[in-house]
mmCIF file with all atom_site columns, C-alpha atoms in Angstrom:
data_model
loop_
_atom_site.group_PDB
_atom_site.id
_atom_site.type_symbol
_atom_site.label_atom_id
_atom_site.label_alt_id
_atom_site.label_comp_id
_atom_site.label_asym_id
_atom_site.label_entity_id
_atom_site.label_seq_id
_atom_site.pdbx_PDB_ins_code
_atom_site.Cartn_x
_atom_site.Cartn_y
_atom_site.Cartn_z
_atom_site.occupancy
_atom_site.B_iso_or_equiv
_atom_site.pdbx_formal_charge
_atom_site.auth_seq_id
_atom_site.auth_comp_id
_atom_site.auth_asym_id
_atom_site.auth_atom_id
_atom_site.pdbx_PDB_model_num
ATOM 1   C CA . UNK I 1 1   ? 0.761  11.726  24.639  1.00 35.00 ? 1   UNK I CA 1
ATOM 2   C CA . UNK I 1 2   ? 0.073  10.887  21.011  1.00 45.00 ? 2   UNK I CA 1
ATOM 3   C CA . UNK I 1 3   ? 2.325  8.321   19.319  1.00 64.00 ? 3   UNK I CA 1
ATOM 4   C CA . UNK I 1 4   ? 4.742  9.838   16.788  1.00 73.00 ? 4   UNK I CA 1
ATOM 5   C CA . UNK I 1 5   ? 3.659  9.441   13.153  1.00 84.00 ? 5   UNK I CA 1
ATOM 6   C CA . UNK I 1 6   ? 5.423  7.035   10.834  1.00 92.00 ? 6   UNK I CA 1
ATOM 7   C CA . UNK I 1 7   ? 5.701  7.079   7.132   1.00 95.00 ? 7   UNK I CA 1
ATOM 8   C CA . UNK I 1 8   ? 6.043  3.989   4.911   1.00 97.00 ? 8   UNK I CA 1
ATOM 9   C CA . UNK I 1 9   ? 6.755  3.756   1.231   1.00 98.00 ? 9   UNK I CA 1
ATOM 10  C CA . UNK I 1 10  ? 5.332  0.702   -0.728  1.00 98.00 ? 10  UNK I CA 1
ATOM 11  C CA . UNK I 1 11  ? 6.089  -0.180  -4.253  1.00 98.00 ? 11  UNK I CA 1
ATOM 12  C CA . UNK I 1 12  ? 2.889  -1.105  -6.094  1.00 97.00 ? 12  UNK I CA 1
ATOM 13  C CA . UNK I 1 13  ? 2.367  -3.932  -8.558  1.00 96.00 ? 13  UNK I CA 1
ATOM 14  C CA . UNK I 1 14  ? 4.861  -6.092  -6.708  1.00 96.00 ? 14  UNK I CA 1
ATOM 15  C CA . UNK I 1 15  ? 7.606  -6.066  -9.396  1.00 96.00 ? 15  UNK I CA 1
ATOM 16  C CA . UNK I 1 16  ? 10.661 -8.235  -9.348  1.00 96.00 ? 16  UNK I CA 1
ATOM 17  C CA . UNK I 1 17  ? 13.545 -5.751  -9.325  1.00 97.00 ? 17  UNK I CA 1
ATOM 18  C CA . UNK I 1 18  ? 16.762 -6.561  -11.025 1.00 97.00 ? 18  UNK I CA 1
ATOM 19  C CA . UNK I 1 19  ? 19.778 -7.033  -8.730  1.00 97.00 ? 19  UNK I CA 1
ATOM 20  C CA . UNK I 1 20  ? 21.347 -3.652  -9.609  1.00 97.00 ? 20  UNK I CA 1
ATOM 21  C CA . UNK I 1 21  ? 18.138 -1.873  -8.592  1.00 97.00 ? 21  UNK I CA 1
ATOM 22  C CA . UNK I 1 22  ? 17.928 -3.855  -5.318  1.00 97.00 ? 22  UNK I CA 1
ATOM 23  C CA . UNK I 1 23  ? 21.559 -2.904  -4.705  1.00 97.00 ? 23  UNK I CA 1
ATOM 24  C CA . UNK I 1 24  ? 20.776 0.800   -5.221  1.00 97.00 ? 24  UNK I CA 1
ATOM 25  C CA . UNK I 1 25  ? 17.740 0.528   -2.986  1.00 97.00 ? 25  UNK I CA 1
ATOM 26  C CA . UNK I 1 26  ? 19.807 -1.205  -0.361  1.00 97.00 ? 26  UNK I CA 1
ATOM 27  C CA . UNK I 1 27  ? 22.178 1.765   -0.446  1.00 97.00 ? 27  UNK I CA 1
ATOM 28  C CA . UNK I 1 28  ? 19.222 4.108   0.342   1.00 97.00 ? 28  UNK I CA 1
ATOM 29  C CA . UNK I 1 29  ? 17.337 2.072   2.876   1.00 96.00 ? 29  UNK I CA 1
ATOM 30  C CA . UNK I 1 30  ? 20.012 -0.082  4.513   1.00 96.00 ? 30  UNK I CA 1
ATOM 31  C CA . UNK I 1 31  ? 17.734 -3.199  4.039   1.00 96.00 ? 31  UNK I CA 1
ATOM 32  C CA . UNK I 1 32  ? 19.318 -6.270  2.494   1.00 96.00 ? 32  UNK I CA 1
ATOM 33  C CA . UNK I 1 33  ? 18.354 -7.157  -1.116  1.00 95.00 ? 33  UNK I CA 1
ATOM 34  C CA . UNK I 1 34  ? 16.596 -10.276 0.173   1.00 96.00 ? 34  UNK I CA 1
ATOM 35  C CA . UNK I 1 35  ? 14.523 -8.274  2.640   1.00 97.00 ? 35  UNK I CA 1
ATOM 36  C CA . UNK I 1 36  ? 13.715 -5.644  -0.007  1.00 97.00 ? 36  UNK I CA 1
ATOM 37  C CA . UNK I 1 37  ? 12.713 -8.276  -2.661  1.00 97.00 ? 37  UNK I CA 1
ATOM 38  C CA . UNK I 1 38  ? 10.546 -10.096 -0.149  1.00 97.00 ? 38  UNK I CA 1
ATOM 39  C CA . UNK I 1 39  ? 8.862  -6.931  0.997   1.00 97.00 ? 39  UNK I CA 1
ATOM 40  C CA . UNK I 1 40  ? 8.146  -5.805  -2.516  1.00 98.00 ? 40  UNK I CA 1
ATOM 41  C CA . UNK I 1 41  ? 6.761  -9.119  -3.622  1.00 97.00 ? 41  UNK I CA 1
ATOM 42  C CA . UNK I 1 42  ? 4.588  -9.295  -0.480  1.00 97.00 ? 42  UNK I CA 1
ATOM 43  C CA . UNK I 1 43  ? 3.232  -5.699  -0.960  1.00 97.00 ? 43  UNK I CA 1
ATOM 44  C CA . UNK I 1 44  ? 5.019  -4.446  2.148   1.00 97.00 ? 44  UNK I CA 1
ATOM 45  C CA . UNK I 1 45  ? 6.924  -1.342  2.770   1.00 97.00 ? 45  UNK I CA 1
ATOM 46  C CA . UNK I 1 46  ? 10.387 -0.883  1.272   1.00 97.00 ? 46  UNK I CA 1
ATOM 47  C CA . UNK I 1 47  ? 11.145 1.739   3.882   1.00 97.00 ? 47  UNK I CA 1
ATOM 48  C CA . UNK I 1 48  ? 9.302  2.873   6.949   1.00 95.00 ? 48  UNK I CA 1
ATOM 49  C CA . UNK I 1 49  ? 10.337 5.333   9.628   1.00 92.00 ? 49  UNK I CA 1
ATOM 50  C CA . UNK I 1 50  ? 8.968  6.895   12.778  1.00 88.00 ? 50  UNK I CA 1
ATOM 51  C CA . UNK I 1 51  ? 9.237  10.643  12.735  1.00 83.00 ? 51  UNK I CA 1
ATOM 52  C CA . UNK I 1 52  ? 10.082 13.220  15.471  1.00 75.00 ? 52  UNK I CA 1
ATOM 53  C CA . UNK I 1 53  ? 12.445 10.671  17.107  1.00 74.00 ? 53  UNK I CA 1
ATOM 54  C CA . UNK I 1 54  ? 16.122 10.978  17.783  1.00 74.00 ? 54  UNK I CA 1
ATOM 55  C CA . UNK I 1 55  ? 16.956 9.325   14.461  1.00 75.00 ? 55  UNK I CA 1
ATOM 56  C CA . UNK I 1 56  ? 14.806 11.736  12.390  1.00 73.00 ? 56  UNK I CA 1
ATOM 57  C CA . UNK I 1 57  ? 17.929 13.325  10.879  1.00 78.00 ? 57  UNK I CA 1
ATOM 58  C CA . UNK I 1 58  ? 18.836 9.942   9.330   1.00 84.00 ? 58  UNK I CA 1
ATOM 59  C CA . UNK I 1 59  ? 15.373 8.634   8.353   1.00 89.00 ? 59  UNK I CA 1
ATOM 60  C CA . UNK I 1 60  ? 13.928 11.698  6.643   1.00 88.00 ? 60  UNK I CA 1
ATOM 61  C CA . UNK I 1 61  ? 16.502 11.817  3.874   1.00 92.00 ? 61  UNK I CA 1
ATOM 62  C CA . UNK I 1 62  ? 16.004 8.054   3.392   1.00 95.00 ? 62  UNK I CA 1
ATOM 63  C CA . UNK I 1 63  ? 12.260 8.581   2.847   1.00 95.00 ? 63  UNK I CA 1
ATOM 64  C CA . UNK I 1 64  ? 12.961 11.315  0.311   1.00 95.00 ? 64  UNK I CA 1
ATOM 65  C CA . UNK I 1 65  ? 15.557 9.179   -1.482  1.00 97.00 ? 65  UNK I CA 1
ATOM 66  C CA . UNK I 1 66  ? 13.303 6.169   -1.579  1.00 98.00 ? 66  UNK I CA 1
ATOM 67  C CA . UNK I 1 67  ? 10.574 8.158   -3.226  1.00 97.00 ? 67  UNK I CA 1
ATOM 68  C CA . UNK I 1 68  ? 13.076 9.674   -5.646  1.00 97.00 ? 68  UNK I CA 1
ATOM 69  C CA . UNK I 1 69  ? 14.385 6.164   -6.484  1.00 98.00 ? 69  UNK I CA 1
ATOM 70  C CA . UNK I 1 70  ? 10.853 5.051   -7.272  1.00 98.00 ? 70  UNK I CA 1
ATOM 71  C CA . UNK I 1 71  ? 10.181 8.070   -9.541  1.00 97.00 ? 71  UNK I CA 1
ATOM 72  C CA . UNK I 1 72  ? 13.562 7.721   -11.295 1.00 97.00 ? 72  UNK I CA 1
ATOM 73  C CA . UNK I 1 73  ? 12.862 4.120   -12.173 1.00 97.00 ? 73  UNK I CA 1
ATOM 74  C CA . UNK I 1 74  ? 9.246  4.585   -13.063 1.00 97.00 ? 74  UNK I CA 1
ATOM 75  C CA . UNK I 1 75  ? 7.952  2.492   -10.142 1.00 97.00 ? 75  UNK I CA 1
ATOM 76  C CA . UNK I 1 76  ? 4.419  3.208   -8.983  1.00 97.00 ? 76  UNK I CA 1
ATOM 77  C CA . UNK I 1 77  ? 4.438  3.631   -5.309  1.00 98.00 ? 77  UNK I CA 1
ATOM 78  C CA . UNK I 1 78  ? 2.285  4.801   -2.471  1.00 98.00 ? 78  UNK I CA 1
ATOM 79  C CA . UNK I 1 79  ? 3.036  6.591   0.769   1.00 98.00 ? 79  UNK I CA 1
ATOM 80  C CA . UNK I 1 80  ? 1.221  5.761   4.015   1.00 97.00 ? 80  UNK I CA 1
ATOM 81  C CA . UNK I 1 81  ? 1.209  7.761   7.224   1.00 95.00 ? 81  UNK I CA 1
ATOM 82  C CA . UNK I 1 82  ? 0.257  6.075   10.458  1.00 94.00 ? 82  UNK I CA 1
ATOM 83  C CA . UNK I 1 83  ? -0.641 8.284   13.421  1.00 90.00 ? 83  UNK I CA 1
ATOM 84  C CA . UNK I 1 84  ? -2.534 7.341   16.532  1.00 90.00 ? 84  UNK I CA 1
ATOM 85  C CA . UNK I 1 85  ? -3.163 3.897   15.129  1.00 90.00 ? 85  UNK I CA 1
ATOM 86  C CA . UNK I 1 86  ? -4.873 5.237   11.958  1.00 94.00 ? 86  UNK I CA 1
ATOM 87  C CA . UNK I 1 87  ? -3.163 4.663   8.569   1.00 95.00 ? 87  UNK I CA 1
ATOM 88  C CA . UNK I 1 88  ? -3.986 6.831   5.541   1.00 97.00 ? 88  UNK I CA 1
ATOM 89  C CA . UNK I 1 89  ? -2.466 7.195   2.090   1.00 98.00 ? 89  UNK I CA 1
ATOM 90  C CA . UNK I 1 90  ? -0.757 10.592  1.491   1.00 97.00 ? 90  UNK I CA 1
ATOM 91  C CA . UNK I 1 91  ? 0.861  12.102  -1.547  1.00 97.00 ? 91  UNK I CA 1
ATOM 92  C CA . UNK I 1 92  ? 4.485  13.112  -1.941  1.00 96.00 ? 92  UNK I CA 1
ATOM 93  C CA . UNK I 1 93  ? 3.853  16.813  -1.210  1.00 96.00 ? 93  UNK I CA 1
ATOM 94  C CA . UNK I 1 94  ? 2.140  15.870  2.061   1.00 95.00 ? 94  UNK I CA 1
ATOM 95  C CA . UNK I 1 95  ? 5.038  13.700  2.987   1.00 94.00 ? 95  UNK I CA 1
ATOM 96  C CA . UNK I 1 96  ? 7.427  16.506  2.372   1.00 91.00 ? 96  UNK I CA 1
ATOM 97  C CA . UNK I 1 97  ? 5.254  18.864  4.432   1.00 90.00 ? 97  UNK I CA 1
ATOM 98  C CA . UNK I 1 98  ? 5.264  16.344  7.327   1.00 85.00 ? 98  UNK I CA 1
ATOM 99  C CA . UNK I 1 99  ? 9.087  16.009  7.077   1.00 85.00 ? 99  UNK I CA 1
ATOM 100 C CA . UNK I 1 100 ? 9.458  19.764  7.092   1.00 83.00 ? 100 UNK I CA 1
ATOM 101 C CA . UNK I 1 101 ? 7.258  20.015  10.143  1.00 76.00 ? 101 UNK I CA 1
ATOM 102 C CA . UNK I 1 102 ? 9.340  17.376  11.841  1.00 64.00 ? 102 UNK I CA 1
ATOM 103 C CA . UNK I 1 103 ? 12.501 19.310  11.046  1.00 63.00 ? 103 UNK I CA 1
ATOM 104 C CA . UNK I 1 104 ? 10.965 22.432  12.525  1.00 63.00 ? 104 UNK I CA 1
ATOM 105 C CA . UNK I 1 105 ? 9.859  20.432  15.650  1.00 57.00 ? 105 UNK I CA 1
ATOM 106 C CA . UNK I 1 106 ? 13.451 19.465  16.429  1.00 53.00 ? 106 UNK I CA 1
#
């Protein structure tokens, strides 16, 4: 059976976010400000989630909210999908299509 896809959101250009922004992002992702800051500066994901799992109902809105946070604050970000060990960059519309498909799958 194929591994469930996962989606990750990465903030580009590795900015140092001000504490109020980190606090807002913490409220969305549940990751501590220290974890978020370290991930951003290292070029890692600020939020990643496996889809089609039992917690899909919780993670899908967090992916949407993380992308909306980046857009609202003018942060350049990329979205990556990993499926069957292959990672590819996708756009926001594709992410939303995947999330919709996951909702239909449940």
